[in-house]
mmCIF file of C-alpha atoms in Angstrom:
data_model
loop_
_atom_site.group_PDB
_atom_site.id
_atom_site.type_symbol
_atom_site.label_atom_id
_atom_site.label_comp_id
_atom_site.label_asym_id
_atom_site.label_seq_id
_atom_site.Cartn_x
_atom_site.Cartn_y
_atom_site.Cartn_z
ATOM 1 C CA MET A 1 28.429 -23.052 -48.809
ATOM 2 C CA LYS A 2 27.305 -19.444 -49.165
ATOM 3 C CA ILE A 3 28.138 -16.772 -46.581
ATOM 4 C CA THR A 4 26.554 -13.303 -46.488
ATOM 5 C CA VAL A 5 28.015 -10.605 -44.244
ATOM 6 C CA LEU A 6 25.079 -8.919 -42.512
ATOM 7 C CA SER A 7 27.030 -6.704 -40.113
ATOM 8 C CA ASP A 8 30.617 -5.469 -40.127
ATOM 9 C CA ASN A 9 32.534 -2.242 -39.529
ATOM 10 C CA ILE A 10 32.512 -1.451 -43.241
ATOM 11 C CA GLY A 11 29.219 -0.595 -44.888
ATOM 12 C CA CYS A 12 28.609 -0.828 -48.614
ATOM 13 C CA GLY A 13 26.141 1.135 -50.716
ATOM 14 C CA THR A 14 22.875 1.419 -48.824
ATOM 15 C CA LEU A 15 24.048 -1.081 -46.218
ATOM 16 C CA LYS A 16 25.316 0.628 -43.072
ATOM 17 C CA GLY A 17 28.246 -0.607 -41.007
ATOM 18 C CA GLU A 18 28.812 -0.734 -37.255
ATOM 19 C CA TRP A 19 31.339 -2.020 -34.735
ATOM 20 C CA GLY A 20 29.983 -5.549 -34.794
ATOM 21 C CA LEU A 21 29.758 -8.752 -36.777
ATOM 22 C CA SER A 22 27.047 -11.042 -38.086
ATOM 23 C CA PHE A 23 27.090 -13.747 -40.768
ATOM 24 C CA LEU A 24 24.317 -15.654 -42.505
ATOM 25 C CA ILE A 25 25.671 -19.046 -43.579
ATOM 26 C CA GLU A 26 23.794 -21.268 -46.018
ATOM 27 C CA TYR A 27 25.003 -24.860 -45.921
ATOM 28 C CA GLY A 28 23.143 -27.745 -47.481
ATOM 29 C CA ASN A 29 19.482 -26.864 -47.201
ATOM 30 C CA ARG A 30 19.898 -25.122 -43.834
ATOM 31 C CA LYS A 31 20.502 -21.518 -42.796
ATOM 32 C CA TYR A 32 22.719 -20.531 -39.862
ATOM 33 C CA LEU A 33 23.236 -17.185 -38.169
ATOM 34 C CA LEU A 34 26.557 -16.493 -36.461
ATOM 35 C CA ASP A 35 26.284 -13.525 -34.072
ATOM 36 C CA THR A 36 23.882 -10.587 -34.208
ATOM 37 C CA GLY A 37 26.252 -7.612 -34.247
ATOM 38 C CA GLY A 38 26.106 -4.595 -31.959
ATOM 39 C CA SER A 39 22.456 -3.650 -32.585
ATOM 40 C CA ASP A 40 19.543 -4.703 -34.769
ATOM 41 C CA LEU A 41 21.461 -3.476 -37.846
ATOM 42 C CA PHE A 42 21.984 -7.083 -38.969
ATOM 43 C CA LEU A 43 18.210 -7.323 -39.319
ATOM 44 C CA THR A 44 17.933 -4.072 -41.277
ATOM 45 C CA ASN A 45 20.716 -5.106 -43.640
ATOM 46 C CA ALA A 46 19.211 -8.569 -44.034
ATOM 47 C CA LYS A 47 15.894 -7.051 -45.144
ATOM 48 C CA GLU A 48 17.763 -4.781 -47.573
ATOM 49 C CA LEU A 49 19.407 -7.891 -49.034
ATOM 50 C CA GLY A 50 16.107 -9.765 -49.285
ATOM 51 C CA ILE A 51 16.992 -12.173 -46.485
ATOM 52 C CA ASP A 52 14.229 -13.351 -44.158
ATOM 53 C CA ILE A 53 15.657 -13.918 -40.662
ATOM 54 C CA SER A 54 12.575 -15.950 -39.721
ATOM 55 C CA GLU A 55 13.930 -18.683 -42.007
ATOM 56 C CA VAL A 56 17.163 -19.146 -40.017
ATOM 57 C CA ASP A 57 17.298 -22.738 -38.748
ATOM 58 C CA CYS A 58 20.123 -22.439 -36.201
ATOM 59 C CA ALA A 59 21.964 -19.563 -34.493
ATOM 60 C CA VAL A 60 25.359 -19.488 -32.787
ATOM 61 C CA LEU A 61 26.969 -16.909 -30.498
ATOM 62 C CA SER A 62 30.739 -16.721 -30.869
ATOM 63 C CA HIS A 63 31.360 -15.101 -27.472
ATOM 64 C CA ALA A 64 29.732 -12.985 -24.785
ATOM 65 C CA HIS A 65 30.642 -9.459 -25.970
ATOM 66 C CA TYR A 66 28.110 -6.772 -26.847
ATOM 67 C CA ASP A 67 29.273 -6.224 -30.435
ATOM 68 C CA HIS A 68 28.242 -9.779 -31.255
ATOM 69 C CA SER A 69 25.146 -10.132 -29.098
ATOM 70 C CA LEU A 70 23.150 -6.890 -28.812
ATOM 71 C CA GLY A 71 20.910 -7.970 -31.662
ATOM 72 C CA MET A 72 19.892 -11.218 -29.957
ATOM 73 C CA GLU A 73 16.522 -9.928 -28.766
ATOM 74 C CA ALA A 74 15.737 -8.639 -32.262
ATOM 75 C CA PHE A 75 16.577 -12.085 -33.584
ATOM 76 C CA PHE A 76 14.275 -13.825 -31.133
ATOM 77 C CA ARG A 77 11.465 -11.383 -31.981
ATOM 78 C CA ASN A 78 11.820 -12.150 -35.675
ATOM 79 C CA ASN A 79 12.544 -15.866 -35.550
ATOM 80 C CA SER A 80 10.357 -18.304 -33.631
ATOM 81 C CA LYS A 81 12.077 -21.608 -34.379
ATOM 82 C CA ALA A 82 15.882 -21.506 -34.168
ATOM 83 C CA TYR A 83 17.796 -22.458 -31.055
ATOM 84 C CA PHE A 84 20.698 -20.178 -30.147
ATOM 85 C CA HIS A 85 23.877 -22.102 -29.285
ATOM 86 C CA VAL A 86 25.839 -20.285 -26.573
ATOM 87 C CA SER A 87 28.899 -21.401 -24.642
ATOM 88 C CA PRO A 88 28.010 -22.686 -21.147
ATOM 89 C CA ASN A 89 30.697 -20.285 -19.885
ATOM 90 C CA ALA A 90 28.948 -17.230 -21.321
ATOM 91 C CA GLN A 91 27.643 -15.005 -18.544
ATOM 92 C CA GLU A 92 26.685 -11.348 -18.180
ATOM 93 C CA ASN A 93 30.057 -10.449 -16.679
ATOM 94 C CA CYS A 94 32.394 -9.073 -19.366
ATOM 95 C CA TYR A 95 34.106 -5.705 -18.832
ATOM 96 C CA GLY A 96 36.632 -3.541 -20.583
ATOM 97 C CA GLY A 97 39.167 -1.808 -18.318
ATOM 98 C CA LEU A 98 39.431 -1.735 -14.541
ATOM 99 C CA GLY A 99 38.316 0.499 -11.691
ATOM 100 C CA PHE A 100 36.752 3.828 -12.670
ATOM 101 C CA LEU A 101 37.620 3.136 -16.302
ATOM 102 C CA SER A 102 35.740 -0.157 -16.471
ATOM 103 C CA ARG A 103 32.634 -0.453 -18.624
ATOM 104 C CA TYR A 104 30.272 -3.316 -19.233
ATOM 105 C CA ILE A 105 30.842 -4.885 -22.661
ATOM 106 C CA GLY A 106 28.862 -8.093 -22.225
ATOM 107 C CA LEU A 107 25.613 -9.738 -23.242
ATOM 108 C CA PRO A 108 22.326 -7.830 -23.114
ATOM 109 C CA LYS A 109 21.316 -7.872 -19.463
ATOM 110 C CA GLY A 110 18.720 -10.559 -18.763
ATOM 111 C CA ILE A 111 18.891 -12.174 -22.218
ATOM 112 C CA LEU A 112 19.990 -15.597 -20.957
ATOM 113 C CA HIS A 113 17.036 -15.791 -18.560
ATOM 114 C CA ALA A 114 14.428 -14.171 -20.780
ATOM 115 C CA TYR A 115 15.040 -16.620 -23.637
ATOM 116 C CA ARG A 116 16.309 -19.615 -21.678
ATOM 117 C CA GLY A 117 13.907 -21.881 -23.566
ATOM 118 C CA ARG A 118 15.585 -20.959 -26.860
ATOM 119 C CA ILE A 119 19.209 -21.085 -25.714
ATOM 120 C CA MET A 120 21.272 -24.267 -25.961
ATOM 121 C CA MET A 121 24.506 -24.772 -24.009
ATOM 122 C CA GLU A 122 26.712 -27.775 -24.748
ATOM 123 C CA SER A 123 30.130 -28.585 -23.314
ATOM 124 C CA GLY A 124 33.117 -29.830 -25.289
ATOM 125 C CA VAL A 125 33.248 -30.272 -29.053
ATOM 126 C CA ALA A 126 29.588 -30.592 -30.019
ATOM 127 C CA GLU A 127 27.927 -31.431 -33.338
ATOM 128 C CA ILE A 128 24.995 -29.015 -33.331
ATOM 129 C CA ASP A 129 23.803 -30.084 -36.786
ATOM 130 C CA ARG A 130 25.025 -32.545 -39.392
ATOM 131 C CA ASN A 131 28.708 -31.690 -40.048
ATOM 132 C CA VAL A 132 28.379 -28.440 -38.088
ATOM 133 C CA PHE A 133 30.316 -28.141 -34.829
ATOM 134 C CA VAL A 134 31.140 -25.750 -32.009
ATOM 135 C CA VAL A 135 34.628 -26.062 -30.544
ATOM 136 C CA PRO A 136 35.488 -24.516 -27.150
ATOM 137 C CA HIS A 137 38.883 -23.213 -26.112
ATOM 138 C CA THR A 138 41.084 -25.947 -24.685
ATOM 139 C CA THR A 139 44.309 -23.909 -24.598
ATOM 140 C CA GLU A 140 45.364 -22.891 -21.093
ATOM 141 C CA ASN A 141 46.715 -19.558 -19.809
ATOM 142 C CA LEU A 142 44.765 -17.352 -22.223
ATOM 143 C CA SER A 143 44.087 -14.891 -19.383
ATOM 144 C CA GLU A 144 47.413 -13.179 -20.108
ATOM 145 C CA ILE A 145 45.984 -12.179 -23.493
ATOM 146 C CA GLY A 146 42.925 -10.823 -21.702
ATOM 147 C CA ARG A 147 45.093 -8.760 -19.387
ATOM 148 C CA LYS A 148 47.096 -7.263 -22.258
ATOM 149 C CA SER A 149 43.870 -6.467 -24.097
ATOM 150 C CA HIS A 150 42.321 -4.873 -20.965
ATOM 151 C CA LEU A 151 39.458 -7.362 -21.095
ATOM 152 C CA TYR A 152 38.069 -8.751 -17.837
ATOM 153 C CA VAL A 153 35.326 -10.910 -16.399
ATOM 154 C CA ARG A 154 33.686 -10.086 -13.097
ATOM 155 C CA ARG A 155 33.304 -12.876 -10.563
ATOM 156 C CA GLY A 156 31.745 -11.640 -7.360
ATOM 157 C CA LEU A 157 33.615 -8.485 -6.414
ATOM 158 C CA ARG A 158 36.737 -9.450 -8.370
ATOM 159 C CA TYR A 159 37.707 -8.496 -11.911
ATOM 160 C CA LEU A 160 39.857 -11.205 -13.472
ATOM 161 C CA PRO A 161 41.625 -11.105 -16.841
ATOM 162 C CA ASP A 162 39.389 -12.730 -19.429
ATOM 163 C CA ASP A 163 40.497 -16.254 -20.358
ATOM 164 C CA PHE A 164 37.919 -16.357 -23.186
ATOM 165 C CA LYS A 165 36.343 -19.573 -22.004
ATOM 166 C CA HIS A 166 33.050 -18.026 -23.174
ATOM 167 C CA GLU A 167 34.349 -18.029 -26.766
ATOM 168 C CA GLN A 168 33.664 -20.852 -29.188
ATOM 169 C CA THR A 169 34.658 -21.623 -32.756
ATOM 170 C CA LEU A 170 32.076 -22.609 -35.354
ATOM 171 C CA VAL A 171 33.294 -25.286 -37.780
ATOM 172 C CA PHE A 172 31.673 -26.637 -40.941
ATOM 173 C CA ARG A 173 32.874 -29.843 -42.568
ATOM 174 C CA LEU A 174 32.874 -29.592 -46.357
ATOM 175 C CA GLU A 175 33.900 -32.353 -48.761
ATOM 176 C CA ASP A 176 37.253 -30.661 -49.398
ATOM 177 C CA GLY A 177 38.043 -29.448 -45.879
ATOM 178 C CA LEU A 178 36.961 -27.601 -42.762
ATOM 179 C CA VAL A 179 35.761 -23.999 -42.707
ATOM 180 C CA ILE A 180 36.493 -22.153 -39.450
ATOM 181 C CA PHE A 181 34.527 -19.182 -38.126
ATOM 182 C CA ASN A 182 35.910 -17.373 -35.081
ATOM 183 C CA SER A 183 34.463 -13.888 -34.857
ATOM 184 C CA CYS A 184 37.237 -12.155 -32.866
ATOM 185 C CA SER A 185 40.032 -14.724 -32.482
ATOM 186 C CA HIS A 186 41.107 -13.191 -29.164
ATOM 187 C CA SER A 187 43.519 -16.047 -28.503
ATOM 188 C CA GLY A 188 45.098 -15.781 -31.962
ATOM 189 C CA ALA A 189 44.102 -17.430 -35.223
ATOM 190 C CA ASP A 190 47.037 -19.839 -34.912
ATOM 191 C CA VAL A 191 45.735 -21.030 -31.515
ATOM 192 C CA VAL A 192 42.211 -21.481 -32.896
ATOM 193 C CA MET A 193 43.483 -23.476 -35.872
ATOM 194 C CA ASP A 194 45.590 -25.661 -33.597
ATOM 195 C CA GLU A 195 42.546 -26.403 -31.419
ATOM 196 C CA VAL A 196 40.452 -27.269 -34.478
ATOM 197 C CA GLU A 197 43.154 -29.548 -35.876
ATOM 198 C CA LYS A 198 43.315 -31.368 -32.541
ATOM 199 C CA ALA A 199 39.523 -31.749 -32.525
ATOM 200 C CA PHE A 200 39.508 -33.030 -36.121
ATOM 201 C CA PRO A 201 42.815 -34.903 -36.560
ATOM 202 C CA GLY A 202 43.878 -35.497 -40.131
ATOM 203 C CA GLU A 203 41.310 -33.144 -41.644
ATOM 204 C CA GLN A 204 42.456 -30.198 -43.740
ATOM 205 C CA VAL A 205 41.421 -26.626 -42.951
ATOM 206 C CA LYS A 206 40.036 -25.005 -46.096
ATOM 207 C CA ALA A 207 39.380 -21.439 -44.905
ATOM 208 C CA TYR A 208 39.260 -19.183 -41.845
ATOM 209 C CA LEU A 209 36.698 -16.373 -41.486
ATOM 210 C CA GLY A 210 36.409 -13.766 -38.740
ATOM 211 C CA GLY A 211 38.016 -10.842 -36.991
ATOM 212 C CA LEU A 212 41.590 -11.176 -35.733
ATOM 213 C CA HIS A 213 41.510 -8.574 -32.921
ATOM 214 C CA LEU A 214 44.677 -6.789 -34.005
ATOM 215 C CA PHE A 215 43.491 -3.183 -34.063
ATOM 216 C CA ARG A 216 45.295 -2.266 -30.832
ATOM 217 C CA LEU A 217 48.535 -4.148 -31.448
ATOM 218 C CA SER A 218 51.789 -2.565 -32.579
ATOM 219 C CA ASP A 219 53.070 -3.062 -36.111
ATOM 220 C CA ASP A 220 55.691 -5.523 -34.835
ATOM 221 C CA GLU A 221 53.056 -7.549 -32.990
ATOM 222 C CA VAL A 222 50.885 -7.654 -36.110
ATOM 223 C CA ARG A 223 53.843 -8.876 -38.161
ATOM 224 C CA LYS A 224 54.484 -11.638 -35.627
ATOM 225 C CA THR A 225 50.829 -12.644 -35.863
ATOM 226 C CA ALA A 226 50.991 -12.645 -39.659
ATOM 227 C CA LYS A 227 53.994 -14.977 -39.534
ATOM 228 C CA LYS A 228 52.208 -17.332 -37.127
ATOM 229 C CA ILE A 229 49.196 -17.424 -39.449
ATOM 230 C CA GLY A 230 51.418 -18.033 -42.473
ATOM 231 C CA ASP A 231 53.215 -20.849 -40.675
ATOM 232 C CA THR A 232 49.927 -22.732 -40.216
ATOM 233 C CA GLY A 233 49.746 -23.282 -43.967
ATOM 234 C CA ILE A 234 46.206 -21.880 -44.230
ATOM 235 C CA GLN A 235 45.483 -20.845 -47.830
ATOM 236 C CA ARG A 236 42.453 -18.574 -47.416
ATOM 237 C CA ILE A 237 41.608 -16.062 -44.695
ATOM 238 C CA ILE A 238 38.690 -13.635 -44.926
ATOM 239 C CA THR A 239 38.748 -11.067 -42.160
ATOM 240 C CA GLY A 240 37.308 -7.781 -40.940
ATOM 241 C CA HIS A 241 35.677 -6.230 -37.871
ATOM 242 C CA CYS A 242 38.291 -6.069 -35.066
ATOM 243 C CA THR A 243 41.281 -6.726 -37.322
ATOM 244 C CA GLY A 244 41.614 -2.995 -38.063
ATOM 245 C CA ASP A 245 42.658 -1.015 -41.148
ATOM 246 C CA ARG A 246 46.350 -0.643 -40.281
ATOM 247 C CA ALA A 247 46.724 -4.267 -39.236
ATOM 248 C CA TYR A 248 44.960 -5.500 -42.347
ATOM 249 C CA GLU A 249 47.386 -3.630 -44.596
ATOM 250 C CA ILE A 250 50.330 -5.271 -42.795
ATOM 251 C CA LEU A 251 48.700 -8.704 -43.060
ATOM 252 C CA LYS A 252 48.024 -8.135 -46.751
ATOM 253 C CA SER A 253 51.646 -7.146 -47.386
ATOM 254 C CA MET A 254 52.857 -10.379 -45.767
ATOM 255 C CA LEU A 255 50.154 -12.897 -46.693
ATOM 256 C CA GLY A 256 49.244 -11.570 -50.129
ATOM 257 C CA GLU A 257 46.447 -13.363 -51.960
ATOM 258 C CA LYS A 258 45.804 -15.670 -49.012
ATOM 259 C CA ILE A 259 43.932 -12.895 -47.188
ATOM 260 C CA GLU A 260 40.997 -10.687 -48.137
ATOM 261 C CA ARG A 261 38.624 -8.354 -46.344
ATOM 262 C CA PHE A 262 34.871 -8.577 -45.934
ATOM 263 C CA HIS A 263 32.233 -5.839 -45.730
ATOM 264 C CA CYS A 264 28.470 -5.601 -45.231
ATOM 265 C CA GLY A 265 26.618 -7.340 -48.044
ATOM 266 C CA MET A 266 29.656 -9.326 -49.207
ATOM 267 C CA ILE A 267 28.787 -12.798 -50.490
ATOM 268 C CA ILE A 268 31.405 -15.524 -50.134
ATOM 269 C CA GLU A 269 31.038 -18.938 -51.749
ATOM 270 C CA LEU A 270 33.204 -21.857 -50.640
#
């Protein structure tokens, strides 16, 4: 498996960064795109790296926030064959803050309708390709995390704390274990790993890639998260985006060589 980071907060050389995330994943003889970042930058960086987005065979959206989906239209314009796998709970209804402070942070308006023929929605744990799966949240009461993070979903005239039902985990089965991708891990990496282990009983988790959404948490809260991650027994975590500089340094001090940080253009081989 080969993973190339197309979009992340940290640029590198001629590759620019942004508040967003996008991965190109090469597995077997197939190419997968996870998320499209916060603009069409993923496309620009891909061209700089000599990657042809028209060759992507399958695309997946991790969740319905703008920093992972604003490049979707650019993807559809430059790729005519790949289906985009989106949670059936993903709607154009995600907001940050409440009242006068609220702002829309969701999918590009109209994208689900405009490209409905290219969007696939499957419930439950679904095998979207051979040994490639999407896993929905099954953990209850995640809305308290949404409230603390000031993340909401609008239903009618009501703003409710986000329970992240629109989020899904992408899992690849390798010969020596599972590789987990969860782009923001809003519920916590330990929760995601527990859900994956329940979906694939007896199978070992080889690595975890994605943001950990710790940039707003206190140092003590980050330390608690680091301990929870360490207690899972995971041996390799590659993170970035919404983890944050300060939080990453705390994680690194506690998890050591188990954790590393990605950047635009980084190539990871597993």
